[in-house]
Coordinates of C-alpha atoms and ligand atoms in Angstrom, one line a residue:
M1023 CA -22.3 29.2 -48.5
T1024 CA -23.5 27.5 -51.4
T1025 CA -23.2 29.8 -54.2
A1026 CA -24.9 26.9 -56.0
A1027 CA -28.1 27.9 -54.3
L1028 CA -27.9 31.3 -55.9
P1029 CA -27.3 30.9 -59.6
G1030 CA -29.9 33.5 -60.6
L1031 CA -28.5 36.0 -58.3
L1032 CA -24.9 35.6 -59.4
A1033 CA -26.0 35.9 -63.0
V1034 CA -28.1 39.0 -62.4
S1035 CA -26.1 41.1 -60.0
G1036 CA -22.6 39.8 -60.5
L1037 CA -22.3 38.9 -56.9
Q1038 CA -19.4 36.6 -57.2
G1039 CA -18.2 38.5 -54.2
C1040 CA -20.5 36.7 -51.9
G1041 CA -17.3 35.8 -50.2
N1042 CA -16.5 39.5 -50.0
S1043 CA -18.0 41.2 -46.9
D1044 CA -17.5 44.7 -48.4
H1045 CA -20.8 45.6 -49.8
Q1046 CA -19.5 48.6 -51.7
S1047 CA -18.0 46.1 -54.1
T1048 CA -21.4 44.8 -55.0
G1049 CA -22.5 48.3 -56.0
E1050 CA -25.6 47.9 -53.9
S1051 CA -26.7 49.6 -50.8
A1052 CA -27.2 47.1 -48.0
T1053 CA -29.3 47.0 -44.9
D1054 CA -28.1 48.8 -41.8
S1055 CA -27.6 47.0 -38.6
T1056 CA -31.3 47.2 -37.7
G1057 CA -32.1 45.5 -41.0
S1058 CA -33.8 48.5 -42.6
A1059 CA -33.1 48.0 -46.2
A1060 CA -31.4 51.1 -47.5
G1061 CA -32.7 50.9 -50.9
R1062 CA -31.9 47.9 -53.1
S1063 CA -34.4 48.1 -55.9
E1064 CA -35.8 44.9 -57.3
S1065 CA -34.3 45.7 -60.7
S1066 CA -30.8 45.6 -59.2
G1067 CA -31.1 41.9 -58.7
R1068 CA -33.3 39.0 -57.9
K1069 CA -34.8 39.0 -54.4
L1070 CA -33.8 36.0 -52.5
G1071 CA -36.5 33.4 -52.3
I1072 CA -37.7 32.3 -48.9
A1073 CA -39.7 29.1 -48.3
L1074 CA -41.8 29.0 -45.1
V1075 CA -42.0 25.6 -43.5
G1076 CA -45.2 25.3 -41.4
L1077 CA -48.0 27.5 -42.3
G1078 CA -49.5 28.1 -38.9
K1079 CA -50.4 31.3 -37.1
Y1080 CA -47.0 33.0 -37.1
S1081 CA -46.3 32.2 -40.8
E1082 CA -49.8 33.3 -41.8
G1083 CA -50.3 36.3 -39.5
Q1084 CA -46.8 37.8 -39.5
L1085 CA -44.1 36.3 -41.8
A1086 CA -46.0 36.1 -45.0
P1087 CA -47.4 39.7 -44.7
A1088 CA -43.9 40.9 -43.7
L1089 CA -42.4 39.3 -46.8
E1090 CA -44.6 41.7 -48.8
E1091 CA -42.6 44.5 -47.2
T1092 CA -39.1 43.1 -47.7
N1093 CA -36.6 44.6 -50.1
L1094 CA -34.1 41.8 -50.4
C1095 CA -36.2 38.7 -50.2
K1096 CA -39.7 37.4 -51.0
L1097 CA -42.0 34.5 -50.3
A1098 CA -41.1 32.0 -53.0
G1099 CA -42.1 28.7 -51.6
I1100 CA -44.1 26.8 -49.0
V1101 CA -43.9 23.5 -47.1
T1102 CA -47.1 22.3 -45.6
G1103 CA -48.8 19.0 -44.7
S1104 CA -52.1 20.4 -45.7
P1105 CA -53.1 20.3 -49.4
E1106 CA -55.9 22.8 -48.7
K1107 CA -53.5 25.3 -47.2
A1108 CA -51.1 24.8 -50.1
E1109 CA -53.9 25.7 -52.6
K1110 CA -54.9 28.7 -50.6
W1111 CA -51.3 30.0 -50.2
K1112 CA -50.4 29.3 -53.9
K1113 CA -53.4 31.5 -55.0
K1114 CA -52.9 34.2 -52.4
Y1115 CA -49.2 34.6 -52.9
D1116 CA -48.8 33.6 -56.5
I1117 CA -46.6 30.7 -55.7
P1118 CA -45.9 28.2 -58.5
A1119 CA -46.9 24.6 -57.9
K1120 CA -43.3 23.5 -58.3
N1121 CA -42.4 25.6 -55.2
A1122 CA -45.0 24.0 -52.9
Y1123 CA -43.8 21.0 -50.9
N1124 CA -45.1 18.7 -48.2
Y1125 CA -43.0 17.2 -45.5
Q1126 CA -42.3 14.1 -47.6
T1127 CA -41.2 16.0 -50.7
F1128 CA -39.3 18.6 -48.7
D1129 CA -35.8 17.3 -49.5
Q1130 CA -36.4 17.9 -53.2
I1131 CA -36.1 21.6 -52.4
A1132 CA -32.4 21.1 -52.9
D1133 CA -33.0 21.1 -56.6
N1134 CA -35.0 24.3 -56.6
P1135 CA -33.0 27.4 -57.5
D1136 CA -36.0 29.7 -56.6
I1137 CA -35.4 28.9 -52.9
D1138 CA -32.4 30.4 -51.2
I1139 CA -33.5 30.5 -47.6
I1140 CA -35.7 28.1 -45.6
Y1141 CA -37.5 29.5 -42.6
V1142 CA -38.6 26.8 -40.1
V1143 CA -41.8 27.8 -38.3
L1144 CA -42.9 24.5 -36.9
P1145 CA -43.6 23.4 -33.3
N1146 CA -40.4 23.6 -31.3
S1147 CA -39.4 20.0 -31.2
L1148 CA -39.6 19.7 -35.0
H1149 CA -37.1 22.6 -35.5
A1150 CA -34.1 20.3 -35.4
E1151 CA -35.2 17.8 -38.0
Y1152 CA -36.2 20.5 -40.5
V1153 CA -33.2 22.8 -40.0
I1154 CA -30.9 19.8 -40.5
R1155 CA -32.8 18.7 -43.7
A1156 CA -32.7 22.3 -44.9
A1157 CA -29.0 22.5 -44.4
K1158 CA -28.5 19.2 -46.2
A1159 CA -30.5 20.7 -49.1
G1160 CA -27.8 23.4 -49.3
K1161 CA -30.2 26.2 -48.2
H1162 CA -29.5 29.0 -45.7
V1163 CA -31.8 28.7 -42.7
I1164 CA -33.7 30.8 -40.3
C1165 CA -35.4 28.9 -37.4
E1166 CA -38.0 30.2 -35.0
K1167 CA -37.4 30.5 -31.3
P1168 CA -36.9 28.7 -29.1
L1169 CA -34.2 27.2 -31.4
A1170 CA -34.7 23.7 -30.1
T1171 CA -36.1 21.7 -27.2
S1172 CA -32.6 20.6 -26.1
A1173 CA -29.1 22.1 -26.3
A1174 CA -28.0 18.8 -27.8
D1175 CA -30.4 19.3 -30.7
A1176 CA -29.5 23.0 -31.1
Q1177 CA -25.8 22.0 -31.4
K1178 CA -26.7 19.4 -34.1
M1179 CA -28.5 22.1 -36.0
I1180 CA -25.5 24.4 -35.8
D1181 CA -23.1 21.6 -36.8
A1182 CA -25.3 20.7 -39.8
C1183 CA -25.3 24.3 -41.1
K1184 CA -21.6 24.6 -40.6
K1185 CA -21.0 21.3 -42.4
A1186 CA -23.2 22.4 -45.3
G1187 CA -21.6 25.9 -45.4
V1188 CA -24.9 27.6 -45.0
K1189 CA -25.8 30.6 -42.9
F1190 CA -28.0 30.0 -39.8
S1191 CA -30.1 32.4 -37.8
V1192 CA -32.6 32.3 -35.0
G1193 CA -35.8 34.3 -35.5
Y1194 CA -35.1 36.9 -32.8
R1195 CA -37.1 39.8 -34.4
L1196 CA -36.6 42.2 -31.5
H1197 CA -33.0 42.8 -32.5
F1198 CA -34.4 44.7 -35.5
E1199 CA -36.9 46.8 -33.5
P1200 CA -35.9 50.3 -32.7
Y1201 CA -37.2 50.5 -29.1
N1202 CA -35.5 47.3 -28.1
R1203 CA -32.3 48.5 -29.8
E1204 CA -32.4 51.7 -27.8
I1205 CA -32.6 49.6 -24.6
M1206 CA -29.5 47.7 -25.8
R1207 CA -27.8 51.0 -26.3
L1208 CA -28.8 52.5 -23.0
G1209 CA -27.9 49.4 -21.1
Q1210 CA -24.7 48.3 -22.8
Q1211 CA -23.3 51.7 -23.2
K1212 CA -24.1 52.4 -19.6
V1213 CA -25.7 55.7 -20.5
Y1214 CA -27.0 56.1 -17.0
G1215 CA -24.3 54.0 -15.4
P1216 CA -24.0 50.2 -15.0
V1217 CA -27.4 48.4 -15.0
K1218 CA -27.9 46.9 -11.5
K1219 CA -31.4 45.7 -11.7
I1220 CA -33.5 44.4 -14.6
Y1221 CA -37.2 43.5 -14.7
A1222 CA -38.2 41.3 -17.6
Q1223 CA -41.7 39.9 -17.7
N1224 CA -43.6 38.3 -20.5
G1225 CA -46.8 36.4 -20.0
Q1226 CA -50.0 35.6 -21.9
K1227 CA -53.2 33.8 -21.3
E1228 CA -52.8 30.6 -23.3
G1229 CA -55.9 28.9 -24.6
Y1230 CA -56.2 25.6 -26.5
D1231 CA -55.8 27.0 -30.0
T1232 CA -52.3 25.7 -30.5
P1233 CA -52.5 22.5 -28.4
W1234 CA -48.8 21.6 -29.1
R1235 CA -47.8 24.5 -26.8
L1236 CA -49.2 22.5 -23.8
D1237 CA -47.5 19.3 -25.0
K1238 CA -44.1 18.9 -23.4
K1239 CA -42.8 16.7 -26.2
L1240 CA -43.6 19.2 -28.9
A1241 CA -43.0 22.4 -27.1
G1242 CA -40.2 21.4 -24.7
G1243 CA -41.9 23.2 -21.9
G1244 CA -44.6 25.8 -21.2
P1245 CA -44.3 29.6 -21.1
L1246 CA -40.6 29.5 -20.3
P1247 CA -39.3 28.5 -23.7
D1248 CA -42.2 30.1 -25.6
V1249 CA -42.5 33.6 -24.1
G1250 CA -40.0 33.5 -21.2
V1251 CA -37.2 33.3 -23.7
Y1252 CA -37.8 36.9 -24.5
C1253 CA -37.1 37.8 -20.9
I1254 CA -33.7 36.0 -21.1
Q1255 CA -33.0 37.8 -24.4
G1256 CA -34.1 41.2 -23.0
A1257 CA -32.1 40.8 -19.8
I1258 CA -28.9 39.8 -21.7
Y1259 CA -29.1 42.5 -24.3
T1260 CA -29.8 45.1 -21.6
K1261 CA -26.9 44.1 -19.5
G1262 CA -24.7 43.1 -22.4
E1263 CA -23.5 40.0 -20.5
V1264 CA -24.4 36.4 -20.0
P1265 CA -25.5 35.6 -16.4
I1266 CA -23.1 33.6 -14.3
A1267 CA -25.9 31.7 -12.5
V1268 CA -29.7 31.4 -12.5
S1269 CA -32.3 30.6 -9.8
A1270 CA -36.0 29.8 -10.4
K1271 CA -39.4 28.9 -8.9
Y1272 CA -42.4 27.5 -10.6
H1273 CA -45.8 29.3 -10.1
P1274 CA -48.4 27.1 -8.4
K1275 CA -50.6 25.4 -10.9
T1276 CA -54.2 26.7 -10.8
D1277 CA -55.4 24.6 -13.8
L1278 CA -54.1 21.1 -13.5
K1279 CA -55.8 19.9 -16.7
K1280 CA -54.4 22.5 -19.0
F1281 CA -51.0 22.5 -17.4
K1282 CA -50.7 18.7 -16.9
E1283 CA -47.4 18.5 -18.8
V1284 CA -45.9 22.0 -18.7
E1285 CA -45.4 24.7 -16.1
E1286 CA -48.1 27.3 -15.8
G1287 CA -45.6 30.1 -14.9
M1288 CA -42.3 30.8 -13.4
D1289 CA -40.3 33.4 -11.6
F1290 CA -36.6 33.3 -12.4
Q1291 CA -33.5 35.3 -11.7
L1292 CA -30.4 35.8 -13.8
H1293 CA -27.4 36.7 -11.7
F1294 CA -24.7 38.7 -13.4
A1295 CA -21.0 38.8 -12.5
D1296 CA -21.1 42.3 -11.0
G1297 CA -24.0 41.5 -8.7
A1298 CA -26.7 42.8 -11.0
I1299 CA -29.9 40.7 -11.0
A1300 CA -32.6 40.3 -13.6
E1301 CA -35.9 39.5 -12.0
C1302 CA -37.9 37.6 -14.7
R1303 CA -41.4 36.4 -14.8
T1304 CA -43.3 34.3 -17.4
S1305 CA -46.7 32.8 -17.5
Y1306 CA -49.4 31.2 -19.6
N1307 CA -52.0 32.4 -17.1
D1308 CA -51.4 36.1 -16.8
E1309 CA -50.5 39.0 -19.0
Y1310 CA -47.4 41.1 -18.7
N1311 CA -45.0 42.6 -21.1
L1312 CA -42.1 44.6 -19.5
L1313 CA -38.4 45.2 -19.9
R1314 CA -36.9 47.7 -17.4
G1315 CA -33.3 48.5 -16.5
E1316 CA -32.3 50.4 -13.4
T1317 CA -29.0 52.0 -12.5
D1318 CA -27.8 54.2 -9.7
Q1319 CA -28.5 57.3 -11.8
G1320 CA -31.5 56.4 -13.8
W1321 CA -33.9 53.9 -15.4
F1322 CA -35.4 53.0 -18.7
E1323 CA -38.3 50.7 -19.7
L1324 CA -40.4 49.3 -22.4
S1325 CA -44.0 48.2 -22.0
P1326 CA -45.1 46.5 -24.1
A1327 CA -41.6 45.4 -24.9
Y1328 CA -41.9 42.1 -26.8
A1329 CA -45.0 42.7 -29.0
Y1330 CA -45.1 42.5 -32.8
E1331 CA -45.8 46.2 -32.8
G1332 CA -46.8 49.1 -30.5
Q1333 CA -43.8 49.2 -28.3
K1334 CA -43.9 52.1 -25.8
G1335 CA -40.9 53.2 -23.8
Q1336 CA -39.6 55.8 -21.4
T1337 CA -36.5 56.7 -19.5
K1338 CA -35.9 59.0 -16.6
E1339 CA -35.7 61.7 -19.2
G1340 CA -39.0 61.2 -20.8
K1341 CA -40.9 59.3 -23.5
L1342 CA -39.1 57.3 -26.2
D1343 CA -40.4 57.9 -29.7
F1344 CA -39.1 55.9 -32.6
E1345 CA -40.5 55.0 -36.0
K1346 CA -42.9 52.1 -36.4
V1347 CA -41.2 49.3 -38.3
N1348 CA -42.2 45.8 -39.4
Q1349 CA -39.8 43.8 -37.3
Q1350 CA -40.1 40.6 -39.2
A1351 CA -39.5 42.4 -42.6
R1352 CA -36.3 43.9 -41.1
Q1353 CA -35.2 40.7 -39.6
M1354 CA -35.6 38.8 -42.9
D1355 CA -34.0 41.6 -44.9
A1356 CA -31.0 41.6 -42.6
F1357 CA -30.6 37.9 -43.0
A1358 CA -30.9 38.2 -46.8
D1359 CA -28.2 40.9 -46.6
C1360 CA -25.9 38.5 -44.8
V1361 CA -26.4 35.9 -47.5
L1362 CA -26.0 38.4 -50.3
N1363 CA -22.9 40.1 -48.8
N1364 CA -21.4 37.2 -46.9
K1365 CA -21.9 38.9 -43.5
E1366 CA -22.4 37.3 -40.2
T1367 CA -25.9 37.5 -38.8
T1368 CA -26.3 39.4 -35.5
V1369 CA -28.7 36.7 -34.3
P1370 CA -26.8 33.4 -35.1
G1371 CA -27.8 29.9 -34.3
E1372 CA -25.3 30.0 -31.5
M1373 CA -27.3 32.7 -29.8
G1374 CA -30.3 30.4 -29.9
L1375 CA -28.2 27.6 -28.5
R1376 CA -27.0 29.9 -25.7
D1377 CA -30.6 30.6 -24.7
V1378 CA -31.6 26.9 -24.9
Q1379 CA -28.6 26.2 -22.5
L1380 CA -30.0 28.9 -20.2
L1381 CA -33.5 27.5 -20.4
E1382 CA -32.1 24.1 -19.4
A1383 CA -30.3 25.7 -16.5
I1384 CA -33.4 27.6 -15.4
Y1385 CA -35.4 24.3 -15.4
R1386 CA -32.7 22.7 -13.3
A1387 CA -32.9 25.5 -10.9
A1388 CA -36.7 25.3 -10.6
D1389 CA -36.6 21.5 -10.2
T1390 CA -33.9 21.5 -7.5
G1391 CA -34.6 24.8 -5.8
Q1392 CA -30.8 25.5 -6.1
K1393 CA -28.9 28.3 -7.8
V1394 CA -27.4 26.8 -10.9
S1395 CA -24.1 28.0 -12.4
T1396 CA -24.1 28.9 -16.1
K1397 CA -20.3 28.6 -16.5
D1398 CA -20.8 26.1 -19.4
V1399 CA -23.2 28.4 -21.3
I1400 CA -21.8 29.9 -24.5
Q1401 CA -20.5 33.3 -23.7
N1402 CA -19.6 34.8 -27.0
A1403 CA -22.9 34.7 -28.9
F1404 CA -23.8 38.3 -28.9
D1405 CA -25.4 40.8 -31.2
P1406 CA -22.1 42.5 -32.1
V1407 CA -23.7 45.7 -33.2
A1408 CA -25.7 46.1 -30.1
A1409 CA -23.1 48.1 -28.3
K1410 CA -23.0 50.5 -31.2
A1411 CA -26.7 50.4 -31.7
T1412 CA -28.6 53.6 -32.4
A1413 CA -32.3 53.5 -32.5
S1414 CA -32.6 54.9 -36.0
Ligands
NAD385 P1 -49.0 27.0 -35.1 O1 -49.5 25.9 -34.3 O2 -50.0 28.1 -35.4 O3 -48.3 26.6 -36.4 C1 -47.5 25.4 -36.4 C2 -47.6 24.8 -37.8 O4 -46.9 23.6 -37.8 C3 -49.0 24.4 -38.2 O5 -49.3 24.9 -39.5 C4 -49.1 22.9 -38.1 O6 -50.0 22.4 -39.1 C5 -47.6 22.6 -38.5 N1 -47.3 21.3 -37.9 C6 -46.5 20.4 -38.6 N2 -46.3 19.3 -37.9 C7 -47.0 19.4 -36.7 C8 -47.2 18.6 -35.6 N3 -46.6 17.4 -35.5 N4 -47.9 19.1 -34.6 C9 -48.4 20.3 -34.6 N5 -48.3 21.2 -35.7 C10 -47.6 20.7 -36.8 O7 -47.8 27.6 -34.2 P2 -47.1 29.1 -34.4 O8 -47.6 30.0 -33.3 O9 -47.1 29.5 -35.8 O10 -45.6 28.7 -33.9 C11 -44.7 28.1 -34.8 C12 -43.3 28.4 -34.3 O11 -43.1 29.8 -34.4 C13 -42.9 28.0 -32.9 O12 -41.6 27.6 -32.8 C14 -43.1 29.3 -32.1 O13 -42.3 29.4 -31.0 C15 -42.7 30.3 -33.2 N6 -43.3 31.6 -33.0 C16 -42.5 32.7 -33.0 C17 -43.0 34.0 -32.8 C18 -42.1 35.2 -32.8 O14 -42.6 36.2 -32.4 N7 -40.9 35.1 -33.2 C19 -44.4 34.1 -32.7 C20 -45.2 33.0 -32.7 C21 -44.6 31.7 -32.9

């Protein structure tokens, strides 16, 4: 890292030990593995400053409100092409003019000590450019899913962050959500035995309100990279393994105008080494939201599984009941904790790359009708705490 990016923090909290992964030495309580901040008070040190790049629906509706609930970081800057939005956000969130950038002035953020972390929340194909520019500016980076529209781009993003010595995470919020963490535990710890079958379905009725989602160049695809990526995630963190092969079939198009460039929906299968199969389904023309694991002795499921809130779950033993959390607040606090205490994120850029590699394999399978091997897909990008996860 770039301790240079954190002069205020070093001065206030004496965190010279950013190279020290033992948080006891900082005298601060850190976040636990789910990102729930265990109680750093603001007076114990400056909160890390996050700048949001792209002030669209997700930034406005989820991330900015979540940053009002975080303990280790706060909204400190914005990057937008719209002067009107900049004015509105500066007022609403008390952001000084010097912390508001547009896409042309963005690189000057390198000189701004208020900004420690840049969060890229742009249409998918723009992720690569802005992550690379953020890394070059010496800032730690979070990037929204899907990480990129090609594995080649995702690799360039990872390389740029490595070269700059900054931390890099993909915005997989569900790794910080108690119901999904319980599914990781039940599946990966084989609580009811090895998982043999997984059902992962995520679909929504897509309108025209974010037209870039229907534009192949900007989105990289249709529902598969947008919401289907959660099925890939869910299946892998339920099984605790990367599949060895994938197969896939496009849904027939019922709206040729809307889905001129991207698929309307798809069924795909992830095949695991022990014969287990994840049956996955994604769509922009139907609503579903399910993650279910089945073993010889039992089952568990979430529905909805992937929503921002309101997860519901049950197992063969009864209903699951966990606390309601703000997933995005936990996700961003967990990343801030990694920066503050030089820890590895549980959702690294490599995990995003792995999933982009799988997305590419799934498209190849759907295009050819063949089962496609995933032997070249990254194997070791895992949430390392998942196997120990408790749902607290
Ligand atoms: P959005 O269209 O609402 O916002 C995108 C923003 O990018 C807008 O402010 C737009 O003005 C700006 N932009 C800059 N250049 C643009 C260009 N050339 N074309 C179009 N817009 C441009 O989209 P969103 O729903 O906020 O999604 C943004 C990113 O966040 C996507 O990568 C998406 O996958 C991700 N996302 C993640 C979640 C999640 O749960 N993790 C949820 C929603 C969106």
